[in-house]
Amino acid sequence: MLSELQNAHKVVGVKQSKKAIRDGCALRVVLAKDAEARIIRPIRTLCEELDVPVEEAETMAELGKAAQIDIGAAVVTLLK
């Protein structure tokens, strides 16, 4: 799952992910298990409302590395 993030069209971060999900551009969302609940809870709720599949990565560091950024990521959204 995380290996496909390297070459996929994606957005990283809460604000960009919310926009992509609301606009109907999200194929799948990956959330870091160790991200603060107050940050990822609204994303998870939005995904449930709009039937966007959600997967989980173990850590923010692992998710950030998979998305090819130099810092941890709480959420990465794969785009259609």
Coordinates of N, CA, C and O in Angstrom, one line a residue:
M1 N 0.8 -1.2 0.0 CA 0.0 0.0 0.0 C 0.9 1.3 0.0 O 0.7 2.1 -0.8
L2 N 1.8 1.3 0.9 CA 2.6 2.5 1.0 C 3.6 2.7 -0.2 O 3.9 3.8 -0.6
S3 N 4.0 1.6 -0.8 CA 4.9 1.7 -1.9 C 4.2 2.4 -3.1 O 4.9 3.0 -3.9
E4 N 2.9 2.2 -3.3 CA 2.3 2.9 -4.4 C 2.1 4.4 -4.2 O 1.9 5.1 -5.2
L5 N 2.4 4.9 -3.0 CA 2.3 6.4 -2.8 C 3.4 7.1 -3.5 O 3.2 8.3 -3.9
Q6 N 4.5 6.5 -3.7 CA 5.7 7.1 -4.4 C 5.3 7.7 -5.7 O 5.7 8.8 -6.1
N7 N 4.7 6.9 -6.6 CA 4.4 7.3 -7.9 C 3.0 7.8 -8.2 O 2.7 8.2 -9.3
A8 N 2.1 7.7 -7.2 CA 0.7 8.1 -7.4 C 0.5 9.6 -7.4 O 1.3 10.3 -6.8
H9 N -0.6 10.0 -8.0 CA -1.0 11.4 -7.9 C -1.6 11.5 -6.5 O -2.5 10.7 -6.2
K10 N -1.1 12.5 -5.7 CA -1.5 12.6 -4.4 C -1.5 14.0 -3.8 O -0.8 14.8 -4.5
V11 N -2.1 14.2 -2.7 CA -1.9 15.4 -1.9 C -1.6 15.0 -0.5 O -2.0 13.9 -0.1
V12 N -0.8 15.8 0.1 CA -0.3 15.5 1.5 C -0.8 16.6 2.4 O -0.7 17.8 2.1
G13 N -1.4 16.2 3.6 CA -1.8 17.2 4.5 C -3.3 17.3 4.7 O -4.1 16.8 3.8
V14 N -3.7 17.8 5.8 CA -5.1 17.9 6.1 C -5.9 18.8 5.2 O -7.0 18.4 4.7
K15 N -5.5 20.0 5.0 CA -6.2 21.0 4.2 C -6.4 20.5 2.8 O -7.5 20.5 2.2
Q16 N -5.3 20.1 2.1 CA -5.4 19.6 0.8 C -6.2 18.4 0.7 O -7.0 18.2 -0.3
S17 N -6.1 17.5 1.6 CA -6.9 16.2 1.6 C -8.4 16.5 1.8 O -9.2 15.9 1.1
K18 N -8.8 17.4 2.7 CA -10.2 17.8 2.9 C -10.8 18.3 1.5 O -11.8 17.9 1.1
K19 N -10.0 19.2 0.9 CA -10.5 19.8 -0.4 C -10.6 18.7 -1.4 O -11.7 18.6 -2.1
A20 N -9.7 17.8 -1.6 CA -9.8 16.7 -2.6 C -10.9 15.8 -2.3 O -11.6 15.4 -3.2
I21 N -11.2 15.5 -1.0 CA -12.3 14.6 -0.7 C -13.6 15.3 -1.0 O -14.5 14.7 -1.6
R22 N -13.8 16.5 -0.6 CA -15.0 17.3 -0.8 C -15.3 17.4 -2.3 O -16.4 17.4 -2.8
D23 N -14.2 17.6 -3.1 CA -14.3 17.9 -4.5 C -14.6 16.6 -5.3 O -14.7 16.6 -6.5
G24 N -14.5 15.4 -4.6 CA -14.7 14.2 -5.3 C -13.5 13.7 -6.1 O -13.6 12.8 -6.9
C25 N -12.4 14.2 -5.7 CA -11.1 13.8 -6.4 C -10.4 12.7 -5.7 O -9.4 12.1 -6.2
A26 N -10.8 12.3 -4.5 CA -10.1 11.3 -3.7 C -10.4 9.9 -4.1 O -11.6 9.5 -4.1
L27 N -9.4 9.1 -4.3 CA -9.5 7.7 -4.6 C -9.5 6.9 -3.3 O -10.3 6.0 -3.1
R28 N -8.5 7.3 -2.5 CA -8.3 6.6 -1.2 C -7.5 7.5 -0.3 O -6.7 8.3 -0.7
V29 N -7.7 7.4 1.0 CA -7.0 8.2 2.0 C -6.2 7.3 3.0 O -6.7 6.3 3.4
V30 N -5.0 7.7 3.3 CA -4.2 7.0 4.2 C -3.9 7.9 5.4 O -3.4 9.0 5.3
L31 N -4.3 7.4 6.6 CA -4.1 8.1 7.8 C -3.0 7.4 8.7 O -2.9 6.2 8.7
A32 N -2.2 8.2 9.4 CA -1.2 7.7 10.3 C -1.8 7.4 11.6 O -2.6 8.2 12.2
K33 N -1.6 6.2 12.1 CA -2.2 5.8 13.4 C -1.7 6.6 14.6 O -2.4 6.8 15.5
D34 N -0.5 7.2 14.5 CA 0.0 8.0 15.6 C -0.2 9.5 15.5 O 0.2 10.2 16.3
A35 N -1.0 9.9 14.5 CA -1.4 11.3 14.4 C -2.4 11.6 15.5 O -3.2 10.7 15.9
E36 N -2.5 12.9 15.9 CA -3.4 13.3 16.9 C -4.9 13.1 16.4 O -5.2 13.4 15.3
A37 N -5.7 12.5 17.3 CA -7.1 12.2 16.9 C -7.8 13.4 16.5 O -8.6 13.4 15.5
R38 N -7.6 14.6 17.1 CA -8.3 15.8 16.7 C -8.0 16.3 15.3 O -8.8 17.0 14.7
I39 N -6.9 15.8 14.8 CA -6.5 16.2 13.4 C -7.1 15.2 12.4 O -7.6 15.7 11.4
I40 N -7.0 13.9 12.7 CA -7.5 13.0 11.7 C -9.0 12.6 11.8 O -9.6 12.1 10.8
R41 N -9.6 12.8 12.9 CA -11.0 12.5 13.1 C -11.9 13.2 12.1 O -12.8 12.5 11.5
P42 N -11.7 14.5 11.8 CA -12.6 15.1 10.8 C -12.4 14.5 9.4 O -13.3 14.4 8.6
I43 N -11.2 14.1 9.1 CA -10.9 13.5 7.8 C -11.6 12.1 7.7 O -12.3 11.8 6.7
R44 N -11.5 11.3 8.8 CA -12.1 10.0 8.8 C -13.6 10.2 8.6 O -14.3 9.4 7.9
T45 N -14.2 11.1 9.3 CA -15.7 11.4 9.3 C -16.1 11.8 7.9 O -17.1 11.3 7.3
L46 N -15.4 12.7 7.3 CA -15.6 13.1 5.9 C -15.6 11.9 4.9 O -16.4 11.8 4.0
C47 N -14.6 11.1 5.1 CA -14.4 9.9 4.2 C -15.6 9.0 4.4 O -16.1 8.4 3.4
E48 N -16.1 8.8 5.6 CA -17.3 7.9 5.9 C -18.5 8.5 5.2 O -19.3 7.8 4.6
E49 N -18.7 9.8 5.3 CA -19.8 10.5 4.7 C -19.9 10.4 3.2 O -20.9 10.2 2.6
L50 N -18.7 10.4 2.6 CA -18.6 10.5 1.1 C -18.1 9.1 0.5 O -17.7 9.1 -0.7
D51 N -18.1 8.1 1.3 CA -17.7 6.7 0.9 C -16.3 6.7 0.2 O -16.1 6.1 -0.8
V52 N -15.3 7.3 0.9 CA -14.0 7.3 0.4 C -13.2 6.2 1.3 O -13.3 6.4 2.5
P53 N -12.6 5.2 0.7 CA -11.9 4.2 1.5 C -10.8 4.8 2.3 O -10.1 5.7 1.8
V54 N -10.6 4.3 3.5 CA -9.5 4.8 4.4 C -8.6 3.6 4.8 O -9.1 2.6 5.1
E55 N -7.3 3.8 4.7 CA -6.3 2.9 5.1 C -5.5 3.5 6.2 O -5.5 4.8 6.3
E56 N -4.7 2.7 6.9 CA -3.8 3.3 7.9 C -2.4 2.9 7.8 O -2.1 1.8 7.3
A57 N -1.5 3.8 8.1 CA -0.1 3.6 8.1 C 0.3 3.6 9.6 O -0.4 4.2 10.4
E58 N 1.3 2.9 10.0 CA 1.7 2.8 11.4 C 2.1 4.1 12.0 O 1.6 4.5 13.1
T59 N 2.9 4.9 11.3 CA 3.4 6.1 11.9 C 3.4 7.3 10.9 O 3.4 7.0 9.6
M60 N 3.4 8.5 11.4 CA 3.5 9.7 10.5 C 4.8 9.7 9.8 O 4.9 10.1 8.6
A61 N 5.9 9.3 10.4 CA 7.2 9.2 9.7 C 7.2 8.3 8.6 O 7.7 8.6 7.5
E62 N 6.6 7.1 8.8 CA 6.5 6.1 7.7 C 5.7 6.6 6.5 O 6.0 6.5 5.4
L63 N 4.6 7.3 6.8 CA 3.7 7.8 5.8 C 4.4 9.0 5.1 O 4.3 9.0 3.8
G64 N 5.0 9.8 5.8 CA 5.8 10.9 5.1 C 6.8 10.4 4.2 O 7.0 10.9 3.1
K65 N 7.6 9.4 4.6 CA 8.6 8.8 3.8 C 8.0 8.2 2.6 O 8.6 8.3 1.5
A66 N 6.9 7.5 2.7 CA 6.3 6.8 1.6 C 5.8 7.9 0.6 O 5.8 7.6 -0.7
A67 N 5.4 9.0 1.1 CA 4.9 10.1 0.2 C 6.0 11.0 -0.4 O 5.8 11.9 -1.1
Q68 N 7.2 10.6 0.0 CA 8.5 11.3 -0.5 C 8.6 12.7 0.0 O 8.9 13.6 -0.8
I69 N 8.2 12.9 1.3 CA 8.5 14.2 1.9 C 9.4 14.0 3.1 O 9.6 12.9 3.6
D70 N 10.1 15.1 3.5 CA 11.1 15.0 4.5 C 10.6 15.1 5.9 O 11.4 15.1 6.9
I71 N 9.3 15.2 6.1 CA 8.7 15.3 7.4 C 7.6 14.2 7.5 O 7.1 13.7 6.5
G72 N 7.1 14.0 8.7 CA 6.0 13.1 8.9 C 4.7 13.7 8.3 O 4.5 14.9 8.2
A73 N 3.7 12.8 8.0 CA 2.5 13.2 7.4 C 1.3 12.5 8.2 O 1.4 11.3 8.4
A74 N 0.3 13.2 8.6 CA -0.8 12.7 9.2 C -1.8 12.0 8.2 O -2.4 11.0 8.5
V75 N -1.9 12.6 7.1 CA -2.8 12.2 6.0 C -2.2 12.4 4.6 O -1.6 13.4 4.4
V76 N -2.4 11.4 3.8 CA -2.1 11.4 2.4 C -3.3 10.9 1.6 O -3.9 9.9 2.0
T77 N -3.7 11.7 0.6 CA -4.8 11.3 -0.2 C -4.4 11.0 -1.6 O -3.8 11.8 -2.3
L78 N -4.7 9.8 -2.1 CA -4.5 9.4 -3.5 C -5.6 10.0 -4.3 O -6.8 9.9 -4.0
L79 N -5.2 10.5 -5.4 CA -6.2 11.2 -6.3 C -6.6 10.3 -7.5 O -5.8 9.5 -7.9
K80 N -7.8 10.5 -8.0 CA -8.3 9.8 -9.2 C -7.5 10.2 -10.4 O -7.0 11.3 -10.5

